[in-house]
XYZ file of C-alpha atoms in Angstrom:
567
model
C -37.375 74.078 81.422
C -36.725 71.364 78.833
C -33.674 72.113 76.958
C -34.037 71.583 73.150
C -30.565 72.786 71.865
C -29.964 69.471 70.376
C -32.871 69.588 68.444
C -32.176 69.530 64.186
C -33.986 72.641 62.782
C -35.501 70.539 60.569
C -37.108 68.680 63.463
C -38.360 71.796 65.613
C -40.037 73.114 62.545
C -42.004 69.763 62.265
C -43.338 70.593 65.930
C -43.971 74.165 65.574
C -45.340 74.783 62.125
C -49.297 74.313 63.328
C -48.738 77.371 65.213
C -48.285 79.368 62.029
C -51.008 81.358 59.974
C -51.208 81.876 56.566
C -52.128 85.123 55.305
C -54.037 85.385 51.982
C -52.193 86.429 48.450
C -49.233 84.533 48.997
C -48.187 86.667 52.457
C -47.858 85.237 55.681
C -48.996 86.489 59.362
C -45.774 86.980 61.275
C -46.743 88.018 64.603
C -48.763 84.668 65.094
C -49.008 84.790 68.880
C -50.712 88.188 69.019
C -54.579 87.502 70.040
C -56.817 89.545 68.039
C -58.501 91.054 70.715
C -57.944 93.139 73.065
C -56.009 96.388 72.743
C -53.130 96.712 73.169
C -52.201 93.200 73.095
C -53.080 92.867 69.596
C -51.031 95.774 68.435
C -47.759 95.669 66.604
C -45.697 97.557 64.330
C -42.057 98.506 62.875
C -41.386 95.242 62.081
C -37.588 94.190 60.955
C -36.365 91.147 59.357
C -32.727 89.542 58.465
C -31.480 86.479 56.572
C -28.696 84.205 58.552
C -25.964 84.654 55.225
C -24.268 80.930 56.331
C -28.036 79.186 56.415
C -29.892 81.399 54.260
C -33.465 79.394 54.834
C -33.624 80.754 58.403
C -34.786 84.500 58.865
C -35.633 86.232 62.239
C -37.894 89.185 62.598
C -38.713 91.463 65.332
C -41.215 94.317 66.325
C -43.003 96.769 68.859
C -45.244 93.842 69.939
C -47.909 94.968 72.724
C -48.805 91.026 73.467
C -47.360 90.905 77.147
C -49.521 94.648 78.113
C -52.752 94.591 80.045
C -55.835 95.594 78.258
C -57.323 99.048 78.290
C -58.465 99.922 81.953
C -61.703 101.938 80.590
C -60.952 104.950 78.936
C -56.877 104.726 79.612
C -55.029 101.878 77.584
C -51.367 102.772 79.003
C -48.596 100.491 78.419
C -47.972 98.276 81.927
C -44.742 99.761 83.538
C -41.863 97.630 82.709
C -43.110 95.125 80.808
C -41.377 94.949 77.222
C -42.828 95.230 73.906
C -39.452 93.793 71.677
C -41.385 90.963 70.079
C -39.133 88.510 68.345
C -40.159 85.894 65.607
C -38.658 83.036 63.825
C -38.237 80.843 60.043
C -36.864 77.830 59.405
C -38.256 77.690 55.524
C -37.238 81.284 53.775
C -39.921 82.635 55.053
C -42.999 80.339 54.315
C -44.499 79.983 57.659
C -42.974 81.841 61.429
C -43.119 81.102 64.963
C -42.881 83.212 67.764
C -42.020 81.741 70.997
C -42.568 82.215 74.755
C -40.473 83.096 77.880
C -41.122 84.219 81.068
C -40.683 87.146 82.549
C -42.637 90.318 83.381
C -46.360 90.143 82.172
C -49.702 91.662 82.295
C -51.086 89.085 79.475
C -53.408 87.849 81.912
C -54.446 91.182 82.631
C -57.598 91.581 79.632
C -58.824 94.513 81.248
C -56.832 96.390 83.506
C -55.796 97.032 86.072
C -53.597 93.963 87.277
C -50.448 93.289 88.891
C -48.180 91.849 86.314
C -46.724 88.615 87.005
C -43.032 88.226 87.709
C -42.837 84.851 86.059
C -45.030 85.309 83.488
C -45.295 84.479 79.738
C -43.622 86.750 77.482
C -43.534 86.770 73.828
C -40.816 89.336 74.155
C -36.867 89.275 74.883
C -36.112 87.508 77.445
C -33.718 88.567 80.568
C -35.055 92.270 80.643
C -36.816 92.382 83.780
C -34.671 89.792 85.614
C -31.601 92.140 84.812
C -33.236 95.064 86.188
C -34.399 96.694 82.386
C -37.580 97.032 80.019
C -37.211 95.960 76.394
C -39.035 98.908 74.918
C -39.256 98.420 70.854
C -37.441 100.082 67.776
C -36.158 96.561 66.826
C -33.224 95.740 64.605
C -31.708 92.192 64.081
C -28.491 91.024 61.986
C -26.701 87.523 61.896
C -23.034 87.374 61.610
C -20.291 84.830 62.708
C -19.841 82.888 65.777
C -16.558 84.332 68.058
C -14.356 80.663 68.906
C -11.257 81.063 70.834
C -10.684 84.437 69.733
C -11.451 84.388 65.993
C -15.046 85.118 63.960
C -15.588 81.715 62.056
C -18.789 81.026 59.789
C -17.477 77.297 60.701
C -19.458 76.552 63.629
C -22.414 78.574 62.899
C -24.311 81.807 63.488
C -24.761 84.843 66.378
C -27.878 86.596 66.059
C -27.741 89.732 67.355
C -30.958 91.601 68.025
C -30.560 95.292 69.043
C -33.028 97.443 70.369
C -34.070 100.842 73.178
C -34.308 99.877 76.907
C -35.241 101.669 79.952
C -34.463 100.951 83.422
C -37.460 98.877 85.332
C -37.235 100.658 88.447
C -37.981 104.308 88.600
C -35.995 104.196 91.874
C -32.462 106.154 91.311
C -30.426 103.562 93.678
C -31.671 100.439 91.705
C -31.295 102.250 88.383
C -29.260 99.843 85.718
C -28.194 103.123 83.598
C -28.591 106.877 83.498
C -31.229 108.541 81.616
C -34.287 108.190 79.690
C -33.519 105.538 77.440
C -30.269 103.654 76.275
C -29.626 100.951 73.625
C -29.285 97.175 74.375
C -28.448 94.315 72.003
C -29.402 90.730 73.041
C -27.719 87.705 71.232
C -28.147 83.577 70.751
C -25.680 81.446 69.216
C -28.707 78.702 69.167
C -31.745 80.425 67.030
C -33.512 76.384 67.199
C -33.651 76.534 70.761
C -34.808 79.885 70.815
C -37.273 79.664 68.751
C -38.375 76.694 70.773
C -38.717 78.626 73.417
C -35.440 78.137 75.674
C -35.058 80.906 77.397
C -31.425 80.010 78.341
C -30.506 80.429 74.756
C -30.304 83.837 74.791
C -27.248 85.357 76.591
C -28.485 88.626 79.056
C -28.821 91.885 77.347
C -25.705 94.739 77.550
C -25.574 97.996 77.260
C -24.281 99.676 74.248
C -24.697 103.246 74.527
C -22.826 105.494 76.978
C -25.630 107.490 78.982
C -26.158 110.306 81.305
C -28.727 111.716 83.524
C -30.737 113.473 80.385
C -29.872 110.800 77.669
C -32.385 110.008 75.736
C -31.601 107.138 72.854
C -33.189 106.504 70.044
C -34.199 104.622 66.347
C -31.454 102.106 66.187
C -30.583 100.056 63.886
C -27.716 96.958 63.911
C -25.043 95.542 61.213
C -22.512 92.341 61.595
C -19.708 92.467 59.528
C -20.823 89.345 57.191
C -18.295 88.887 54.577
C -15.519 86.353 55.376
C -13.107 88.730 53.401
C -13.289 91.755 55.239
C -10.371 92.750 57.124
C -13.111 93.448 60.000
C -15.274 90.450 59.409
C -17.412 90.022 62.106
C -17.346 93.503 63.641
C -20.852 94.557 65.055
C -21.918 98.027 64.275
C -25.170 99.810 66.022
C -26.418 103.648 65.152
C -29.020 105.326 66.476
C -29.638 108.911 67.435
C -28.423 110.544 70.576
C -30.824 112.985 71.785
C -30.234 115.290 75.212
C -33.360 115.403 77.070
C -37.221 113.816 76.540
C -37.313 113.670 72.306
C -39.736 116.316 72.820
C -39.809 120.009 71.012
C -37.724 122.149 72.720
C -36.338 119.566 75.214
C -33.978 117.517 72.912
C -31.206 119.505 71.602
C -28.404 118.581 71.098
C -28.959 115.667 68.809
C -26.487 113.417 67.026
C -25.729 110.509 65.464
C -23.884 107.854 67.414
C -22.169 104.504 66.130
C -20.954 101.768 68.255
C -18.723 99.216 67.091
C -18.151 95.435 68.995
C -15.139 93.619 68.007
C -15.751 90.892 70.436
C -19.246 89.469 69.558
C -21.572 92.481 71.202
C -19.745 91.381 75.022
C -18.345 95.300 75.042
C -18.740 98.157 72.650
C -16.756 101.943 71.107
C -18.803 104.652 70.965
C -18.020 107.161 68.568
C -19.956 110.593 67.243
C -20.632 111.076 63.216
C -20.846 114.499 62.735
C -21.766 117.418 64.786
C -24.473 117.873 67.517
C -27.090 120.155 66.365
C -30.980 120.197 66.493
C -32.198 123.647 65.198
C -33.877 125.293 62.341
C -30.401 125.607 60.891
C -28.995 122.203 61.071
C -29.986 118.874 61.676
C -27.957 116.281 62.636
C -28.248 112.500 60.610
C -31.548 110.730 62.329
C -32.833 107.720 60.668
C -29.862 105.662 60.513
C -29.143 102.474 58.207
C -25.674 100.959 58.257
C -24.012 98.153 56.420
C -20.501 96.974 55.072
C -19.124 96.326 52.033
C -16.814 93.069 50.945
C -13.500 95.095 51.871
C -14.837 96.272 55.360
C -15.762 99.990 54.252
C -18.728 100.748 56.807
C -21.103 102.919 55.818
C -24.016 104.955 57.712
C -26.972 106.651 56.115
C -29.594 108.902 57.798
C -31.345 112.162 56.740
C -29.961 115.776 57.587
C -29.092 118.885 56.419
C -25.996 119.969 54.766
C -24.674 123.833 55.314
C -23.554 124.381 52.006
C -26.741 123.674 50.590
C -29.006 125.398 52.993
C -32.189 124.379 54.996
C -32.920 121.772 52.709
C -33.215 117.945 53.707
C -30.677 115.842 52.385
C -29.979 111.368 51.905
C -26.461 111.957 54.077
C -23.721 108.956 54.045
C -20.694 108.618 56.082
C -17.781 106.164 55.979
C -15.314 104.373 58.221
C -12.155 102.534 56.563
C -10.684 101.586 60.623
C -13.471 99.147 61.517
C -15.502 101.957 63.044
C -12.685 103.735 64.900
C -13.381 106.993 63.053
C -15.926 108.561 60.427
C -15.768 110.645 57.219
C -17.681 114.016 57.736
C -21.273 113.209 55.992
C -22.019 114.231 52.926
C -25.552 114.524 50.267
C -25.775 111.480 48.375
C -29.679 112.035 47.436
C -32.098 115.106 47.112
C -32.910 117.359 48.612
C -36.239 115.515 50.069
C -39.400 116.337 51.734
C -40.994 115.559 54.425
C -44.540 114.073 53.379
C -47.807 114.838 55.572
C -49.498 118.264 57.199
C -49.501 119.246 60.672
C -51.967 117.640 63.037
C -52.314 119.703 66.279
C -53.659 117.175 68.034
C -50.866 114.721 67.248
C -48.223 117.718 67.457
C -46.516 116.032 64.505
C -47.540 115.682 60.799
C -49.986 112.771 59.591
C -49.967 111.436 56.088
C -52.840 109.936 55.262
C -55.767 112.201 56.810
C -56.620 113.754 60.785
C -55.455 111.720 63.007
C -53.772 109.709 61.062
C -50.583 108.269 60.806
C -47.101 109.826 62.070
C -44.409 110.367 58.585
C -41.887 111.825 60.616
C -39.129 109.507 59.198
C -40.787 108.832 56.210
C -37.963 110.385 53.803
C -35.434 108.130 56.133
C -32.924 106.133 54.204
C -32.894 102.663 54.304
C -29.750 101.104 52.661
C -28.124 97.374 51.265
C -25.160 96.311 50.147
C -23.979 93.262 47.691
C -21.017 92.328 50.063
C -20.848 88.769 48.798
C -21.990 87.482 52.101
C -20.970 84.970 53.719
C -17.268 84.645 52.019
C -17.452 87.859 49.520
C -15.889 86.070 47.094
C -19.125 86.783 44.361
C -19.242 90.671 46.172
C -20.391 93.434 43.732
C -20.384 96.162 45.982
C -23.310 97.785 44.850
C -25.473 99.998 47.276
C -29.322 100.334 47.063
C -31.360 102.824 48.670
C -34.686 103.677 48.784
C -36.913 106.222 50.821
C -40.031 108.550 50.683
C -40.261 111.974 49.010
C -42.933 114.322 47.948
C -46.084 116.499 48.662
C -48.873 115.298 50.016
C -50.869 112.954 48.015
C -48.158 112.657 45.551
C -45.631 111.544 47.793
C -43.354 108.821 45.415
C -41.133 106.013 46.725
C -37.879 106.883 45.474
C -34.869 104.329 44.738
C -30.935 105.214 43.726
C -28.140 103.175 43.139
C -24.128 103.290 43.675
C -21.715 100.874 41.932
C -18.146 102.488 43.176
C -18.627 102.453 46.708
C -20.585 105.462 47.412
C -18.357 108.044 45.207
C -21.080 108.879 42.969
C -25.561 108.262 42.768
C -27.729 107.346 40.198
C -30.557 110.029 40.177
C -33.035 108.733 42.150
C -36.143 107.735 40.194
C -40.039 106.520 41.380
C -40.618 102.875 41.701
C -44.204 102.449 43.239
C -46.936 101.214 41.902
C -49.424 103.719 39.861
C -51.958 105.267 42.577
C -49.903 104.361 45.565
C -49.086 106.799 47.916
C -45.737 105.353 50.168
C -45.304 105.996 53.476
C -42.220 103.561 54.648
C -39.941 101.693 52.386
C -36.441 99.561 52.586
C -34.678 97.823 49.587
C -32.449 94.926 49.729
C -29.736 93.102 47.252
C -28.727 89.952 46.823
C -25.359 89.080 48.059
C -24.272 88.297 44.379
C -25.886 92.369 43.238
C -28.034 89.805 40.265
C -31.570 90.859 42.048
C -33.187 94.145 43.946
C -35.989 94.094 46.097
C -37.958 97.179 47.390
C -41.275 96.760 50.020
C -43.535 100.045 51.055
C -46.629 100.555 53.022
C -48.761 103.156 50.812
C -52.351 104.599 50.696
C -54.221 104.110 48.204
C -56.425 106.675 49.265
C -56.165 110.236 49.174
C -55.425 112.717 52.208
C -58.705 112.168 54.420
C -59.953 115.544 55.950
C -62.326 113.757 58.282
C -61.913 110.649 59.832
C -65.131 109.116 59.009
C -64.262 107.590 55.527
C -62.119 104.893 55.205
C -58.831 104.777 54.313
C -56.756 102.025 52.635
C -53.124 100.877 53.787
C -51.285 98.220 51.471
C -47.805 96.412 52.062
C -46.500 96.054 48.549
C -42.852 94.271 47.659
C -41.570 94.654 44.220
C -38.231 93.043 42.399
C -35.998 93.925 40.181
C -33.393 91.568 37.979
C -30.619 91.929 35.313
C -33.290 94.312 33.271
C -33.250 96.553 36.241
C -36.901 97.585 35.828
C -39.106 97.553 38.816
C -41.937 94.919 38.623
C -44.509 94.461 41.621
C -44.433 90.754 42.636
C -46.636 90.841 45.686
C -49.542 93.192 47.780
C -50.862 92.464 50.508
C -54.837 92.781 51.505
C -56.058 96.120 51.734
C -56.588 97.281 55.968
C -57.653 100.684 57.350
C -55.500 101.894 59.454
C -58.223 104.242 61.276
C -58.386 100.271 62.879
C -54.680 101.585 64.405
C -53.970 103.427 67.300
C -51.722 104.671 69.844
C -52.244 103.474 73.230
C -53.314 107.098 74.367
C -56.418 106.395 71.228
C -55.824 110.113 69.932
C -54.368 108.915 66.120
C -53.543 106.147 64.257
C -50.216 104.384 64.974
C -48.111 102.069 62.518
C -44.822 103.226 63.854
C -41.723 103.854 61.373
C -40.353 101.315 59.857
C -40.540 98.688 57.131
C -37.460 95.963 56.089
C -36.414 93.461 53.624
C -33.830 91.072 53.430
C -32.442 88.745 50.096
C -30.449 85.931 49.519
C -29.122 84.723 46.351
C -32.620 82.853 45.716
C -35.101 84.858 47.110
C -36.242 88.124 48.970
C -38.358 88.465 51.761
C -40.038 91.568 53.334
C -42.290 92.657 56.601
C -44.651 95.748 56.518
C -46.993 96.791 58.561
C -50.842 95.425 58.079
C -53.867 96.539 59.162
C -56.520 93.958 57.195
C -57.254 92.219 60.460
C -57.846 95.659 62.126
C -61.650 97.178 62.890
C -62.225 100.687 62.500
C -64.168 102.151 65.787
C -67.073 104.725 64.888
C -66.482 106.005 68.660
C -62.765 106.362 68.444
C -63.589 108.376 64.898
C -65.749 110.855 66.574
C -63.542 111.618 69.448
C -60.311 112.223 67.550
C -62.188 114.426 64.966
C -62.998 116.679 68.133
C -60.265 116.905 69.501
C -58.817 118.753 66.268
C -62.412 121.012 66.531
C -64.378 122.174 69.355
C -64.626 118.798 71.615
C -67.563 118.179 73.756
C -67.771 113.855 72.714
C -66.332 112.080 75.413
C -63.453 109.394 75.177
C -64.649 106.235 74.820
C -63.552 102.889 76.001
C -62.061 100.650 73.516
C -63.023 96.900 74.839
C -67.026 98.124 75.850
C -67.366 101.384 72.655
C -65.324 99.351 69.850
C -65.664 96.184 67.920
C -63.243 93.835 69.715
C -60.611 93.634 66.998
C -60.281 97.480 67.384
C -56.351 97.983 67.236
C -55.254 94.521 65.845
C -52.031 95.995 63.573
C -50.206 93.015 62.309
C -46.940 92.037 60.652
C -47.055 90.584 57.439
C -43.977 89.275 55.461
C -44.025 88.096 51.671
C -41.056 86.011 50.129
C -40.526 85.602 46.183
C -38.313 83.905 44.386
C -36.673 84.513 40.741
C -37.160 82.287 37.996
């Protein structure tokens, strides 16, 4: 494989920019190398994004990206065993145009219909070094830059680590040739190179490790990764990864106890510290933190969010936030900082978890989730405010609001939280960032725009909306995206719609950028309509078959991303 590690980013992006797609209303198509046809290879979702703080033009993004799966096999679209779905994507220009690259490694892209035998060299527009190290890169992406590790000290001197975190199962189902115990465990991959990466080089990328500390019914889950970025924190460049640590399938009744887990690297992500926040509960009681966000402050506080309940202040749902002062070496017990909030979306029995936009529709299990920045003064601190944004998803059905709140003394006391969408939008997902400076706020959602559907024939409208906010502090929208139906979604067993999740922004001191999840590009399938209706009724029309019964850009979720700038 040509090596291209001495090639100027400035250069590579001359070579690779043709391979980009713009998107219309200023947004841009992130997930490039999906094909928009067939399913499942045209399907992705919970997208992530992060700024590099010491070259703030370069971003990287990363999502559940189905491009490496074989097509549907008739009526059964399964995903391909072992073959990952941790898509990974790159900019050189703030966010104006992306790239994603390709590997090798296991594949069923060649496989349109299925079935197939993957290939064992194949391309990959996933992680590399997954199959070749005996695991499956299986999704929930997070990615954070921080500094380089030379001769035994984190320097911004010599560049950037990217760090790229995400769940991972074992390839083989065969106990002896097992890499870990259990269901699923987190993994963080890393480059010190993100030009030859992005190029391609496969050799860039250092082989995934373990993070989480597993046993036989382990199952891992919704992670999400930090790097210490601020020069003047006693911990700078500590890595910190929480996710939830479920015992047993994350199924009803199977997965209890649950907690929150946070691993901490203090030698570039080569070996981690596991450590519990909070108890380990899953009842109708108490509910352990799920959802996580974390992120550090200019003085090395480290601080985790997720949604819970607290005992003094009953069954109720509650924006939780615990603290470490020791690098990660302990936690403060978790306490409210926001609520209490609700759950939007009803029931759907034949998704056995609630929808939010109509039948079938899609999942809002974490849609009251925190997600959480900090104005650390990244890279040096020197400029650090301190200040802590948060937004997430609250309300009743069809008046569900996107909420945001603010702390400026380092998480002692909350501004009440207040709506920020847009009139007539109803969010689903949403994640703020803050400059490093604190001068500028951004927030993105995916919404409705239409009402709760009780029948899946009419159409229903999904938007990915970013709005900013400067010294004023009021909320203006600065960018949505094209309108999509996400009835044009769908998990790869075809009974509901499927955008995952998860959306994410990032900022710099010049400009924000955010990824949602898009569904313009998307068909809806009359077929697929029918058949998930009856299953919530009295059945009796048959499953259809996506590539022969649907238009052939049935399925085709995208990532979008939109970047703005401040006069």
């Amino acid at each position: 494989m040509t090596k291209l590690s001495a090639i100027p980013i400035a250069a590579l992006f001359a070579l690779v920019t043709a391979t980009t797609a713009i998107g219309s209303g200023g947004d841009v198509l992130v997930s490039n190398g999906s094909p928009p046809t067939p399913f499942s290879q045209n399907k992705q979702n919970e997208p992530t994004i992060a700024a590099d703080a010491n070259t703030p033009s370069v971003l990287v993004a990363g999502s559940n990206d189905e491009i490496d799966e074989q097509g549907c096999n008739g009526t059964s679209c399964p995903f391909t065993q072992g073959v990952g779905v941790s898509g990974v994507y790159f900019s050189f220009d703030s966010g104006a145009t992306w790239l994603q690259p390709t590997y090798t490694g296991w594949s069923a892209r060649n496989c349109k219909a299925g079935p197939c035998t993957p290939q064992s060299n194949g391309p990959i527009g996933t992680l590399p070094w997954y199959f070749e190290n005996g695991l499956v890169a299986d999704g929930d992406p997070g990615v954070a830059f921080g500094p380089r590790l030379i001769n035994g000290k984190f320097t911004w001197a010599q560049g950037s680590r990217l760090y790229y975190s995400n769940l991972t199962s074992n390839f083989s189902g065969v106990r002896s040739d097992t890499a870990f115990n259990g269901f699923e465990a987190i993994a963080v991959s890393r480059t010190d190179n993100v030009a030859a990466a992005a190029a391609s080089d496969k050799n860039a990328w250092m082989p995934p490790v373990l993070v989480s500390q597993q046993s036989q019914t382990t199952f891992s889950d919704k992670s999400q990764i930090w790097a210490d970025n601020a020069s003047s924190s006693p911990f700078f460049g500590n890595v910190y990864i929480c996710w939830a640590r479920f015992q047993g399938q994350e199924k009803s009744g199977r997965a209890a106890p649950a907690q929150l887990r946070v691993a901490v690297s203090t030698d570039g992500g080569s070996t981690w510290t596991e450590n519990a926040v909070g108890a380990a509960a899953n009842n109708g009681q108490r509910n352990p933190l799920d959802g996580c966000t974390i992120r550090t402050d200019s003085k090395g506080r480290t601080y985790v969010f997720g949604i819970g309940t607290d005992s003094s202040l009953g069954k109720s749902s509650f924006e939780l936030m615990s603290t470490s002062d020791n690098g990660g070496s302990s936690w403060s017990s978790p306490v409210p900082v926001a609520g209490p909030v609700t759950q939007p979306g009803l029931f759907d029995p034949g998704l056995g978890r609630p929808t939010i936009d109509g039948i079938a529709g899609a999942r809002s299990d974490l849609a009251p989730a925190p997600s959480v920045d900090i104005a650390n003064g990244a890279p040096t601190g020197a400029d650090a405010t301190d200040r802590i944004v948060m937004s997430y998803v609250s309300g009743a059905i069809d008046t569900q609001d996107v909420f945001f709140t603010q702390s400026t003394d380092r998480g002692a006391t909350w501004s009440t939280p207040k709506a920020v969408e847009t009139a007539g939008d109803h969010g689903i997902y949403t994640a703020p960032s803050i400059s490093p400076n604190g001068s500028d706020v951004y927030v993105v959602y995916n919404a409705f725009t239409t009402k709760y559907q009780t029948t899946t024939s009419t159409p229903r409208i999904l938007v990915g909306v970013l709005l900013h906010a400067g010294a004023s502090g009021t909320f203006t929208e600065v960018h949505r995206g094209a309108p999509g139906d996400p009835r044009g979604s769908s998990q790869n067993g075809l009974t509901a719609e499927f955008l995952g999740d998860y959306v994410y922004a990032t900022a710099t001191r010049t400009y924000g950028a955010a990824v949602w999840n898009d569904t313009r590009n998307a068909a809806d399938c009359p077929a697929i309509d029918a058949w998930r209706i009856s299953l919530r009724g009295s059945g009796g029309v048959p499953r259809p078959a996506p590539l022969t019964d649907c238009p052939a850009n049935f399925g085709n979720s995208d990532i979008f991303a939109a970047t703005f700038k401040p006069v």
